[in-house]
mmCIF file of C-alpha atoms in Angstrom:
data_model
loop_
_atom_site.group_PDB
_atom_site.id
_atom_site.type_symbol
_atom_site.label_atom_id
_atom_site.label_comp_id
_atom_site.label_asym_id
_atom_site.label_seq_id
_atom_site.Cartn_x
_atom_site.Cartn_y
_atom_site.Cartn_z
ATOM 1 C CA UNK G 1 5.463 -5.144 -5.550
ATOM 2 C CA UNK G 2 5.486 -2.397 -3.353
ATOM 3 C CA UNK G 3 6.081 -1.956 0.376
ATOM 4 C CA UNK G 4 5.076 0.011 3.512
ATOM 5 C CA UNK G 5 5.069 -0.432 6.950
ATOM 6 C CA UNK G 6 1.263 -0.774 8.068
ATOM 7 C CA UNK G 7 1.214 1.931 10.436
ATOM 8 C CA UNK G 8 1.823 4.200 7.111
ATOM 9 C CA UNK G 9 -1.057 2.225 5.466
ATOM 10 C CA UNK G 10 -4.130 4.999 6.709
ATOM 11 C CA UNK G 11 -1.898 7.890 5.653
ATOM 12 C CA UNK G 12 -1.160 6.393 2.312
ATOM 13 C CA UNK G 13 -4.635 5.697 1.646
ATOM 14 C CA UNK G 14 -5.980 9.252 2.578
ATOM 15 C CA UNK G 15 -2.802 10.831 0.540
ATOM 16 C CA UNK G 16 -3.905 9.126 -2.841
ATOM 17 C CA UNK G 17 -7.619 9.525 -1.986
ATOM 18 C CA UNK G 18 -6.891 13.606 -2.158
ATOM 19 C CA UNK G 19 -5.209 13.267 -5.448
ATOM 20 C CA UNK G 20 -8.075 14.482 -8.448
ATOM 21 C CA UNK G 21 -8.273 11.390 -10.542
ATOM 22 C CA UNK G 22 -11.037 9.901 -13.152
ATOM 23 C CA UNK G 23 -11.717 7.123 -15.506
ATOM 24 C CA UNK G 24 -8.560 3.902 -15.230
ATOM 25 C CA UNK G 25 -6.799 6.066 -13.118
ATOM 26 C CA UNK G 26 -9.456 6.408 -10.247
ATOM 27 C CA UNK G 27 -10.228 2.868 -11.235
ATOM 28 C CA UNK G 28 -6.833 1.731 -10.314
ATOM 29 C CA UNK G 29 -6.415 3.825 -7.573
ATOM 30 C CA UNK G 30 -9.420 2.736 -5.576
ATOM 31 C CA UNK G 31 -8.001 -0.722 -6.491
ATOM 32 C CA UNK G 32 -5.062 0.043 -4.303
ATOM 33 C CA UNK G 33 -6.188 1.975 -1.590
ATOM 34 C CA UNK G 34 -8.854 -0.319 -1.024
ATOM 35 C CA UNK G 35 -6.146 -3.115 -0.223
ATOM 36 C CA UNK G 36 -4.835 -0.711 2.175
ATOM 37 C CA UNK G 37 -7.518 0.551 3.815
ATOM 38 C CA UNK G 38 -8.726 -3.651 3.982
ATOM 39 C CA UNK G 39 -5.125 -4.469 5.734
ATOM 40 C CA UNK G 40 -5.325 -1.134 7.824
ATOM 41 C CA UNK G 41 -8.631 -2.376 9.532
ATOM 42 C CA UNK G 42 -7.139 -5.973 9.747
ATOM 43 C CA UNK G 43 -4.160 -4.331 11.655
ATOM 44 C CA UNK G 44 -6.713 -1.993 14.098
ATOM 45 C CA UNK G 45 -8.323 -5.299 14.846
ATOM 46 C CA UNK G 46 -5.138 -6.750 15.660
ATOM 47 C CA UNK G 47 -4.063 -3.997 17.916
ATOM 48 C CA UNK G 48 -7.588 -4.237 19.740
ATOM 49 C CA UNK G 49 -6.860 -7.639 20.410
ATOM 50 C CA UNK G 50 -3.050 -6.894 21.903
ATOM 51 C CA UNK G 51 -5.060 -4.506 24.057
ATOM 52 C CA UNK G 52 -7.702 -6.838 25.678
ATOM 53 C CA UNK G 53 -4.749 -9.220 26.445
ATOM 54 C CA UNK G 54 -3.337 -6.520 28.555
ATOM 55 C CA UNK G 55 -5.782 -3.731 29.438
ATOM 56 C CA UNK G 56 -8.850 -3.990 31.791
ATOM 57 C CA UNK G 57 -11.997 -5.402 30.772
ATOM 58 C CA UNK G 58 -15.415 -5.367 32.251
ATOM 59 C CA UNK G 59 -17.795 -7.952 32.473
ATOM 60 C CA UNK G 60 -19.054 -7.932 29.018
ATOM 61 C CA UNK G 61 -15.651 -8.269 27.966
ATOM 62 C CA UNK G 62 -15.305 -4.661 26.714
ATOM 63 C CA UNK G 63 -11.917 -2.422 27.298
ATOM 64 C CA UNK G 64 -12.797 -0.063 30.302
ATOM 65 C CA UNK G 65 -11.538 3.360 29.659
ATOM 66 C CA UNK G 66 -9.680 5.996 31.851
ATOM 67 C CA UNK G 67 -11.326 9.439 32.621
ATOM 68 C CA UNK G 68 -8.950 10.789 29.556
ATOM 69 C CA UNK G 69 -10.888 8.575 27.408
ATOM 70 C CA UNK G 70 -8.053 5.894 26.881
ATOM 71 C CA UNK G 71 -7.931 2.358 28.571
ATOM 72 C CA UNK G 72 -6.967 0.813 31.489
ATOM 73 C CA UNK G 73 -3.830 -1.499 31.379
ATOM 74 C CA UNK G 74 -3.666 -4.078 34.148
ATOM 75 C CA UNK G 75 -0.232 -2.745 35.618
ATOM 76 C CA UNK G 76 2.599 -1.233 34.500
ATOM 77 C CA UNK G 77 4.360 -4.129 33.211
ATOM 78 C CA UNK G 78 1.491 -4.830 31.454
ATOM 79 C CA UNK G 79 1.879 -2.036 29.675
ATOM 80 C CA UNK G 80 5.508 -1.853 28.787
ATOM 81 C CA UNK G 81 3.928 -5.235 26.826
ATOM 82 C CA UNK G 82 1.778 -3.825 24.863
ATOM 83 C CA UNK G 83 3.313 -1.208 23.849
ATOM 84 C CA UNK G 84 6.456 -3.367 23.097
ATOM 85 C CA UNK G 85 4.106 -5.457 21.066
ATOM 86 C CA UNK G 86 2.221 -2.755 19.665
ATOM 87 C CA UNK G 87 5.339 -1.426 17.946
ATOM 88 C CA UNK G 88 6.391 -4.459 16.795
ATOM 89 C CA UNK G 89 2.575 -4.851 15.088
ATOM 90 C CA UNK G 90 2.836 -1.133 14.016
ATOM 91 C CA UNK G 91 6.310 -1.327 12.586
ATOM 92 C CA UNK G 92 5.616 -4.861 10.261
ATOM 93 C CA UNK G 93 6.075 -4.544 6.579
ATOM 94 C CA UNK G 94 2.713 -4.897 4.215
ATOM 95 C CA UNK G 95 3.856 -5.983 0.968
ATOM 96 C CA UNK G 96 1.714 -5.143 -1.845
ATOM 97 C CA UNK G 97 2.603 -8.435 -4.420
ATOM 98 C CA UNK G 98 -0.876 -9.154 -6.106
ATOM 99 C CA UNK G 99 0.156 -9.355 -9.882
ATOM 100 C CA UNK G 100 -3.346 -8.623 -10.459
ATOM 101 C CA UNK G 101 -2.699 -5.186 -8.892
ATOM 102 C CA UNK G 102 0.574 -4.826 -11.443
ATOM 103 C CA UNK G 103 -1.004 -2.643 -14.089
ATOM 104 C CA UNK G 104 -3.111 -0.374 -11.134
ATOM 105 C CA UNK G 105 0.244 0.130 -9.445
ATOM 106 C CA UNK G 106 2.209 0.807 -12.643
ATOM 107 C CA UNK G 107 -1.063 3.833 -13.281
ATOM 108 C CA UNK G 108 0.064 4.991 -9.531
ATOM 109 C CA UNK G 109 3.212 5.474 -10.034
ATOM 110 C CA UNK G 110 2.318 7.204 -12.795
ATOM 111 C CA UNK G 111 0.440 9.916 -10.755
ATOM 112 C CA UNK G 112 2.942 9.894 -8.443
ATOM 113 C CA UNK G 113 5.710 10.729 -9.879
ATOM 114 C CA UNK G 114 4.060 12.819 -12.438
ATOM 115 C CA UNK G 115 2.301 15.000 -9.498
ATOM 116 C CA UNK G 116 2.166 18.542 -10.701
ATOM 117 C CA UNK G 117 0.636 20.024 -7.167
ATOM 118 C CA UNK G 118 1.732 22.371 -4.506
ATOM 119 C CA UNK G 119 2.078 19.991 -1.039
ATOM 120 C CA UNK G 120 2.134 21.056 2.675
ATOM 121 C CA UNK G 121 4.667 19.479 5.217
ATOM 122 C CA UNK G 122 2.961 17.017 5.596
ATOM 123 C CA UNK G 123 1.336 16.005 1.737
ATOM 124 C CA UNK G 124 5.197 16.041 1.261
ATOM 125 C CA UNK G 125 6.141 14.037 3.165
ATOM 126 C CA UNK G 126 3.631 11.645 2.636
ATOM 127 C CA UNK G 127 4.660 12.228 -1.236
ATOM 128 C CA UNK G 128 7.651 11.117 -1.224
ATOM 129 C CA UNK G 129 7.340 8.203 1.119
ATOM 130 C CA UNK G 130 4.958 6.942 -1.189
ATOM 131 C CA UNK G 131 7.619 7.906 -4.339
ATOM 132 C CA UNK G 132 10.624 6.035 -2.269
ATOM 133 C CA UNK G 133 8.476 2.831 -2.324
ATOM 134 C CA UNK G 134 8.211 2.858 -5.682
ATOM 135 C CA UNK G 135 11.881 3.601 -6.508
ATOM 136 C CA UNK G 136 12.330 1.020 -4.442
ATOM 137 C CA UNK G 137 9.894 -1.360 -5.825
ATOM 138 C CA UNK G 138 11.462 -0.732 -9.634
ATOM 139 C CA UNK G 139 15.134 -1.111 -8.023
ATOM 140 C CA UNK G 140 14.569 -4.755 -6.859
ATOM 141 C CA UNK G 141 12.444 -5.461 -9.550
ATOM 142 C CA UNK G 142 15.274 -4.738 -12.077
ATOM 143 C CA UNK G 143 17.793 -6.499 -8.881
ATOM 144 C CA UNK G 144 15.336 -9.960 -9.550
ATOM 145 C CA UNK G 145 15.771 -9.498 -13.102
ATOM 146 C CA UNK G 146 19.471 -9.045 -13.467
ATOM 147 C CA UNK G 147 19.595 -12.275 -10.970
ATOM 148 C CA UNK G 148 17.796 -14.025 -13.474
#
């Protein structure tokens, strides 16, 4: 099981897309990121949908846009909303518990931690997000089993 807030989900994806793999390990990687990249687009959807509820729409029920080529929110309070919501939406845990996924995610972390490549600011960063999660995956994984 591994965890990350969905608005790291795209940048996740993209990180372990760059990473040269082939055979089982690109097999198990494209496992993965294609359960991000599904609940990524679920998420965009679900942001869309905050944003009709508060933004202009025209007639066909489409967002209207500003000159600056963002949207129009009815007023201002209806856009302290959505961005209060937003966040909320943006800042919600995805939780990666598929057991079928176990043996993909064990090859990941794998490649992850065995990463043997220079990384800019923000490949790092991205890096060791991605590492953290799965430190922190094998922590309360050992936690559960010590409970046991």
């Amino acid at each position: 099981m591994i965890k990350f807030m969905k608005k790291e989900l795209d940048k996740v994806a993209k990180f372990l897309l760059d990473i040269e793999l082939t055979g089982v390990e690109n097999i198990h990687r494209m496992r993965v990121v294609n359960q991000f990249k599904k609940q990524h687009e679920e998420m965009v959807s679900e942001e869309i949908e905050l944003l009709k509820a508060h933004a202009e729409v025209d007639t066909n029920g489409e967002l209207v846009r500003t000159e600056a080529g963002g949207f129009q929110l009815k007023d201002q309070n209806a856009a302290i909303e959505f961005r209060t919501q937003q966040e909320k939406l943006l800042n919600e845990q995805f939780v990666m518990a598929d057991s079928n996924l176990n043996q993909a995610l064990e090859t990941l972390e794998h490649v992850v931690m065995n990463l043997d490549k220079k990384l800019s600011n923000e490949e790092a960063e991205t890096h060791f997000m991605i590492a953290e999660a799965f430190e922190e995956a094998k922590l309360n994984q050992n936690k559960q089993g010590d409970d046991e």
